[in-house]
């Protein structure tokens, strides 16, 4: 396990690398694994790629495989850009701004706010669907292939400067590089072409600090990051020109990691506690994840349902809902996704508690004077990696079961609990 000081020094070293190299180092799961000295979590594709790369003993052959994998992915993206995409707003020639999404839960709401501020002159694309980029502008295969070679050369330089503490995970970094090389190459080629062919575009706005953002920064665009979820300490960030943060703690984090950026913390709206709170309703802000990750919610809801509370579940837009369709839950609940935003759901349903794992819905609930409850254990790597001290600003299940009972029995003032959580508890 890396000492915290060494780990933070490693993150700063990665953060200081040029954007054309930094994307190859920006593997959050890998960095968390290095910190705790455990195997990195990979999907089937990542595990297969690591086995292949681990079989090579000649560095030059390693990079041949990385290049081949990147070329295959790049060819797929080039073909995909010509497909018919779902509709998005404003052709590129009439736009001064580009909004890059990925299907986040609050993305439509975030886009609408950004578009209104920019006078509607915003082209919208989805980084998970390259055909939306193709609708705005298509790149030539020859341009993308030339970019692929340059991107690999830059990424190799990042491998040569790995800190000593990261060298045992060299194959894992190569795995990340192989998986992302094609995406970075396509996105860099696309953004570089936009700069040349659409000089009217002033800014590219992202809701994910991911590979396409590194590509836009490397292409020389002014970039903005609209934080949509709680940020992780292990995320290596692109050199955004402006960041709009969600909390004071995360704003300070962005200032430390990207000293040159303009950090904006939008003023919180005046407290708007739901009128006449429903004392018998708990709202679950669901997330997308494995059944194992979601399972801790069951005993908490069973307890609240036994106390006579009605359970309403707001599914996450990206989850497949199979977990909630299981027939064996020991309590009744209602699925409700009728409101366009979580804020609208709070206003209409007026819950007493908002229950989730590590969602921004918990922060939103507390801002609206609704008590948030997390079912994530403090020992969870996901919790420990958050910049925002979530556990200090929520009730915790099952640790705070007695406090929940005291609130339900009227022995503990609801407003007092809200103020304690806002201030932060030990």
Tab-separated table of C-alpha atoms in Angstrom, residues 62-349:
chain	number	residue	atom	x	y	z
A	62	UNK	CA	4.037	-4.593	-26.504
A	63	UNK	CA	3.516	-1.364	-28.394
A	64	UNK	CA	2.832	-3.202	-31.649
A	65	UNK	CA	-0.094	-4.888	-29.906
A	66	UNK	CA	-1.243	-1.572	-28.397
A	67	UNK	CA	-1.121	-0.025	-31.881
A	68	UNK	CA	-3.105	-2.889	-33.430
A	69	UNK	CA	-5.814	-2.679	-30.746
A	70	UNK	CA	-5.988	1.095	-31.156
A	71	UNK	CA	-6.221	0.770	-34.949
A	72	UNK	CA	-9.108	-1.695	-34.734
A	73	UNK	CA	-11.019	0.611	-32.365
A	74	UNK	CA	-10.256	3.647	-34.524
A	75	UNK	CA	-11.574	1.862	-37.624
A	76	UNK	CA	-14.770	1.034	-35.751
A	77	UNK	CA	-15.254	4.666	-34.726
A	78	UNK	CA	-14.604	5.932	-38.250
A	79	UNK	CA	-17.317	3.603	-39.551
A	80	UNK	CA	-19.697	4.521	-36.747
A	81	UNK	CA	-19.451	8.262	-37.431
A	82	UNK	CA	-21.366	7.711	-40.668
A	83	UNK	CA	-24.387	6.086	-39.044
A	84	UNK	CA	-27.647	7.916	-38.456
A	85	UNK	CA	-27.584	9.322	-34.913
A	86	UNK	CA	-30.399	10.272	-32.622
A	87	UNK	CA	-31.297	13.914	-33.063
A	88	UNK	CA	-29.413	16.669	-31.288
A	89	UNK	CA	-29.560	20.440	-31.485
A	90	UNK	CA	-27.880	23.021	-33.700
A	91	UNK	CA	-25.613	22.036	-36.614
A	92	UNK	CA	-21.960	22.892	-36.049
A	93	UNK	CA	-21.844	25.704	-38.583
A	94	UNK	CA	-24.480	27.614	-36.586
A	95	UNK	CA	-22.903	26.937	-33.201
A	96	UNK	CA	-20.378	28.762	-31.066
A	97	UNK	CA	-20.227	26.108	-28.367
A	98	UNK	CA	-20.104	22.300	-28.193
A	99	UNK	CA	-21.623	20.312	-25.330
A	100	UNK	CA	-20.196	16.802	-24.915
A	101	UNK	CA	-22.335	14.456	-22.825
A	102	UNK	CA	-22.439	10.735	-22.134
A	103	UNK	CA	-25.975	10.049	-20.938
A	104	UNK	CA	-25.607	11.160	-17.313
A	105	UNK	CA	-28.682	11.085	-15.132
A	106	UNK	CA	-29.112	14.884	-15.025
A	107	UNK	CA	-27.643	15.586	-18.440
A	108	UNK	CA	-30.711	17.092	-20.112
A	109	UNK	CA	-31.107	19.496	-17.209
A	110	UNK	CA	-27.386	20.429	-17.323
A	111	UNK	CA	-27.505	20.916	-21.094
A	112	UNK	CA	-30.607	23.089	-20.937
A	113	UNK	CA	-28.960	25.393	-18.380
A	114	UNK	CA	-25.733	25.622	-20.360
A	115	UNK	CA	-27.569	26.203	-23.641
A	116	UNK	CA	-29.697	28.961	-22.105
A	117	UNK	CA	-26.565	30.739	-20.864
A	118	UNK	CA	-25.047	30.486	-24.349
A	119	UNK	CA	-28.066	31.777	-26.178
A	120	UNK	CA	-28.943	28.376	-27.628
A	121	UNK	CA	-25.939	28.352	-29.987
A	122	UNK	CA	-24.787	24.958	-28.725
A	123	UNK	CA	-24.131	21.788	-30.712
A	124	UNK	CA	-24.698	18.683	-28.598
A	125	UNK	CA	-22.836	15.399	-29.013
A	126	UNK	CA	-22.584	12.188	-26.985
A	127	UNK	CA	-19.121	10.717	-26.433
A	128	UNK	CA	-20.649	7.219	-26.210
A	129	UNK	CA	-22.189	7.588	-29.698
A	130	UNK	CA	-19.677	8.733	-32.318
A	131	UNK	CA	-22.444	9.088	-34.906
A	132	UNK	CA	-23.490	12.277	-33.077
A	133	UNK	CA	-20.024	13.669	-33.833
A	134	UNK	CA	-20.386	12.554	-37.445
A	135	UNK	CA	-23.640	14.472	-37.730
A	136	UNK	CA	-21.704	17.659	-36.961
A	137	UNK	CA	-18.609	16.840	-38.993
A	138	UNK	CA	-16.884	13.710	-40.286
A	139	UNK	CA	-13.145	13.192	-40.280
A	140	UNK	CA	-11.107	11.498	-43.003
A	141	UNK	CA	-9.607	8.094	-42.274
A	142	UNK	CA	-6.149	9.286	-43.318
A	143	UNK	CA	-6.268	12.110	-40.781
A	144	UNK	CA	-7.287	9.750	-38.010
A	145	UNK	CA	-4.551	7.218	-38.850
A	146	UNK	CA	-1.887	9.932	-38.744
A	147	UNK	CA	-3.214	10.973	-35.356
A	148	UNK	CA	-3.073	7.358	-34.137
A	149	UNK	CA	0.678	7.183	-34.729
A	150	UNK	CA	1.296	10.515	-32.986
A	151	UNK	CA	-0.928	9.557	-30.032
A	152	UNK	CA	0.957	6.296	-29.504
A	153	UNK	CA	4.311	8.104	-29.573
A	154	UNK	CA	3.073	10.565	-26.930
A	155	UNK	CA	1.626	7.816	-24.760
A	156	UNK	CA	4.894	5.850	-24.859
A	157	UNK	CA	6.636	8.852	-23.346
A	158	UNK	CA	4.268	8.686	-20.368
A	159	UNK	CA	5.299	5.057	-19.758
A	160	UNK	CA	8.979	6.028	-19.695
A	161	UNK	CA	8.406	8.435	-16.798
A	162	UNK	CA	6.280	6.211	-14.538
A	163	UNK	CA	7.168	6.757	-10.859
A	164	UNK	CA	8.929	3.812	-9.218
A	165	UNK	CA	5.894	3.024	-7.072
A	166	UNK	CA	3.771	2.484	-10.212
A	167	UNK	CA	6.169	0.288	-12.191
A	168	UNK	CA	4.746	-3.012	-10.847
A	169	UNK	CA	1.499	-1.995	-12.574
A	170	UNK	CA	3.127	-1.173	-15.919
A	171	UNK	CA	1.118	-3.811	-17.791
A	172	UNK	CA	-2.085	-2.347	-16.316
A	173	UNK	CA	-1.170	1.111	-17.636
A	174	UNK	CA	-0.470	-0.430	-21.049
A	175	UNK	CA	-3.868	-2.135	-20.895
A	176	UNK	CA	-5.561	1.210	-20.263
A	177	UNK	CA	-3.543	2.767	-23.080
A	178	UNK	CA	-4.535	0.040	-25.536
A	179	UNK	CA	-8.228	0.358	-24.676
A	180	UNK	CA	-8.246	4.183	-24.969
A	181	UNK	CA	-5.785	4.792	-27.833
A	182	UNK	CA	-8.372	4.528	-30.611
A	183	UNK	CA	-10.816	6.816	-28.789
A	184	UNK	CA	-8.202	9.477	-28.041
A	185	UNK	CA	-6.970	9.390	-31.651
A	186	UNK	CA	-10.462	9.789	-33.116
A	187	UNK	CA	-11.428	12.549	-30.706
A	188	UNK	CA	-8.190	14.498	-31.182
A	189	UNK	CA	-8.526	14.284	-34.967
A	190	UNK	CA	-12.155	15.430	-34.745
A	191	UNK	CA	-11.486	18.384	-32.446
A	192	UNK	CA	-8.415	19.435	-34.455
A	193	UNK	CA	-10.564	19.417	-37.609
A	194	UNK	CA	-13.262	21.461	-35.874
A	195	UNK	CA	-10.677	24.096	-34.914
A	196	UNK	CA	-9.599	24.301	-38.544
A	197	UNK	CA	-12.992	24.121	-40.262
A	198	UNK	CA	-15.287	25.802	-37.698
A	199	UNK	CA	-13.373	28.734	-36.186
A	200	UNK	CA	-16.685	30.071	-34.853
A	201	UNK	CA	-16.595	27.492	-32.011
A	202	UNK	CA	-15.408	29.246	-28.841
A	203	UNK	CA	-15.655	26.552	-26.179
A	204	UNK	CA	-16.191	22.832	-25.648
A	205	UNK	CA	-18.108	21.884	-22.494
A	206	UNK	CA	-17.853	18.448	-20.854
A	207	UNK	CA	-19.767	16.646	-18.129
A	208	UNK	CA	-17.091	13.920	-17.883
A	209	UNK	CA	-13.364	14.410	-17.227
A	210	UNK	CA	-12.586	11.601	-19.636
A	211	UNK	CA	-10.555	10.773	-22.769
A	212	UNK	CA	-12.490	13.095	-25.148
A	213	UNK	CA	-11.802	16.026	-22.794
A	214	UNK	CA	-8.049	15.312	-22.902
A	215	UNK	CA	-8.316	15.262	-26.696
A	216	UNK	CA	-10.088	18.635	-26.867
A	217	UNK	CA	-7.529	20.226	-24.534
A	218	UNK	CA	-4.677	18.749	-26.591
A	219	UNK	CA	-6.275	20.172	-29.752
A	220	UNK	CA	-6.090	23.659	-28.234
A	221	UNK	CA	-9.745	24.309	-27.421
A	222	UNK	CA	-10.993	26.346	-24.504
A	223	UNK	CA	-12.756	23.788	-22.325
A	224	UNK	CA	-15.245	23.859	-19.470
A	225	UNK	CA	-16.189	21.096	-17.041
A	226	UNK	CA	-19.664	21.034	-15.524
A	227	UNK	CA	-19.396	18.661	-12.584
A	228	UNK	CA	-22.435	16.375	-12.567
A	229	UNK	CA	-21.483	13.869	-9.879
A	230	UNK	CA	-19.292	13.616	-6.815
A	231	UNK	CA	-15.653	13.795	-7.898
A	232	UNK	CA	-13.072	11.163	-7.015
A	233	UNK	CA	-9.615	11.906	-5.672
A	234	UNK	CA	-8.119	9.311	-8.038
A	235	UNK	CA	-9.298	11.100	-11.199
A	236	UNK	CA	-6.463	12.669	-13.187
A	237	UNK	CA	-8.029	15.777	-14.695
A	238	UNK	CA	-7.646	17.429	-18.084
A	239	UNK	CA	-6.378	21.013	-18.016
A	240	UNK	CA	-9.836	22.576	-18.158
A	241	UNK	CA	-9.962	26.358	-18.523
A	242	UNK	CA	-13.039	26.551	-16.287
A	243	UNK	CA	-14.676	24.175	-13.824
A	244	UNK	CA	-18.118	24.551	-12.260
A	245	UNK	CA	-18.015	22.582	-9.002
A	246	UNK	CA	-20.796	21.181	-6.835
A	247	UNK	CA	-19.407	21.683	-3.315
A	248	UNK	CA	-16.836	23.823	-1.507
A	249	UNK	CA	-14.616	20.807	-0.838
A	250	UNK	CA	-14.572	19.850	-4.504
A	251	UNK	CA	-13.945	23.444	-5.598
A	252	UNK	CA	-10.825	23.495	-3.401
A	253	UNK	CA	-9.770	20.156	-4.886
A	254	UNK	CA	-9.998	21.511	-8.436
A	255	UNK	CA	-7.942	24.567	-7.466
A	256	UNK	CA	-5.192	22.325	-6.088
A	257	UNK	CA	-5.146	19.926	-9.026
A	258	UNK	CA	-5.492	22.521	-11.803
A	259	UNK	CA	-4.008	25.769	-10.458
A	260	UNK	CA	-4.539	27.556	-13.783
A	261	UNK	CA	-8.257	26.844	-14.016
A	262	UNK	CA	-11.102	29.211	-13.166
A	263	UNK	CA	-13.146	27.414	-10.502
A	264	UNK	CA	-16.761	28.491	-10.192
A	265	UNK	CA	-19.002	27.426	-7.329
A	266	UNK	CA	-22.545	28.439	-8.295
A	267	UNK	CA	-24.403	30.026	-5.416
A	268	UNK	CA	-26.745	27.595	-3.746
A	269	UNK	CA	-30.375	28.465	-4.157
A	270	UNK	CA	-32.123	29.653	-1.049
A	271	UNK	CA	-33.240	26.729	1.055
A	272	UNK	CA	-36.498	25.388	-0.300
A	273	UNK	CA	-37.572	22.681	2.105
A	274	UNK	CA	-40.502	20.700	0.750
A	275	UNK	CA	-43.692	22.138	2.210
A	276	UNK	CA	-45.642	19.888	4.575
A	277	UNK	CA	-43.139	17.028	4.407
A	278	UNK	CA	-44.748	13.580	4.056
A	279	UNK	CA	-43.752	11.830	7.319
A	280	UNK	CA	-44.436	8.397	5.839
A	281	UNK	CA	-42.395	8.551	2.639
A	282	UNK	CA	-38.792	7.609	1.851
A	283	UNK	CA	-37.452	8.332	-1.629
A	284	UNK	CA	-34.724	6.055	-2.977
A	285	UNK	CA	-32.392	7.697	-5.496
A	286	UNK	CA	-31.259	4.578	-7.291
A	287	UNK	CA	-27.950	4.152	-9.102
A	288	UNK	CA	-26.670	1.873	-11.844
A	289	UNK	CA	-24.431	-0.916	-10.661
A	290	UNK	CA	-24.237	-4.635	-9.978
A	291	UNK	CA	-26.848	-6.433	-7.901
A	292	UNK	CA	-24.174	-7.016	-5.271
A	293	UNK	CA	-23.515	-3.279	-5.045
A	294	UNK	CA	-27.233	-2.461	-4.774
A	295	UNK	CA	-28.091	-5.182	-2.256
A	296	UNK	CA	-27.253	-3.156	0.935
A	297	UNK	CA	-30.381	-1.070	0.356
A	298	UNK	CA	-32.690	-3.984	1.154
A	299	UNK	CA	-32.348	-4.181	4.981
A	300	UNK	CA	-32.591	-0.392	5.294
A	301	UNK	CA	-35.823	-0.279	3.314
A	302	UNK	CA	-37.179	-3.318	5.146
A	303	UNK	CA	-36.634	-1.471	8.427
A	304	UNK	CA	-38.299	1.741	7.213
A	305	UNK	CA	-41.207	-0.147	5.641
A	306	UNK	CA	-41.758	-1.988	8.924
A	307	UNK	CA	-42.061	1.430	10.570
A	308	UNK	CA	-44.950	2.210	8.225
A	309	UNK	CA	-43.043	4.244	5.642
A	310	UNK	CA	-44.022	4.130	1.983
A	311	UNK	CA	-41.046	3.371	-0.286
A	312	UNK	CA	-40.768	5.202	-3.614
A	313	UNK	CA	-37.853	4.368	-5.904
A	314	UNK	CA	-36.633	6.825	-8.526
A	315	UNK	CA	-34.636	4.649	-10.969
A	316	UNK	CA	-31.424	5.952	-12.472
A	317	UNK	CA	-31.843	6.630	-16.213
A	318	UNK	CA	-28.941	4.313	-17.046
A	319	UNK	CA	-29.851	1.311	-14.888
A	320	UNK	CA	-31.623	-1.665	-16.428
A	321	UNK	CA	-34.010	-2.044	-13.421
A	322	UNK	CA	-33.536	-5.800	-13.168
A	323	UNK	CA	-32.649	-5.396	-9.505
A	324	UNK	CA	-35.981	-3.692	-8.795
A	325	UNK	CA	-37.949	-6.310	-10.724
A	326	UNK	CA	-36.890	-9.109	-8.342
A	327	UNK	CA	-40.037	-10.731	-6.845
A	328	UNK	CA	-38.621	-11.499	-3.405
A	329	UNK	CA	-38.323	-8.084	-1.726
A	330	UNK	CA	-39.634	-8.217	1.871
A	331	UNK	CA	-41.416	-4.878	1.433
A	332	UNK	CA	-43.591	-3.131	-1.106
A	333	UNK	CA	-42.378	-0.188	-3.167
A	334	UNK	CA	-43.336	1.969	-6.103
A	335	UNK	CA	-41.138	2.865	-9.086
A	336	UNK	CA	-41.599	6.524	-9.989
A	337	UNK	CA	-39.611	8.332	-12.677
A	338	UNK	CA	-42.297	10.764	-13.768
A	339	UNK	CA	-40.383	13.933	-12.888
A	340	UNK	CA	-37.837	15.374	-15.317
A	341	UNK	CA	-35.383	16.236	-12.520
A	342	UNK	CA	-34.609	15.003	-9.020
A	343	UNK	CA	-35.419	18.474	-7.703
A	344	UNK	CA	-38.899	18.165	-9.219
A	345	UNK	CA	-39.303	14.782	-7.519
A	346	UNK	CA	-38.382	16.308	-4.151
A	347	UNK	CA	-40.929	19.089	-4.652
A	348	UNK	CA	-43.764	16.747	-5.618
A	349	UNK	CA	-43.150	13.801	-3.282
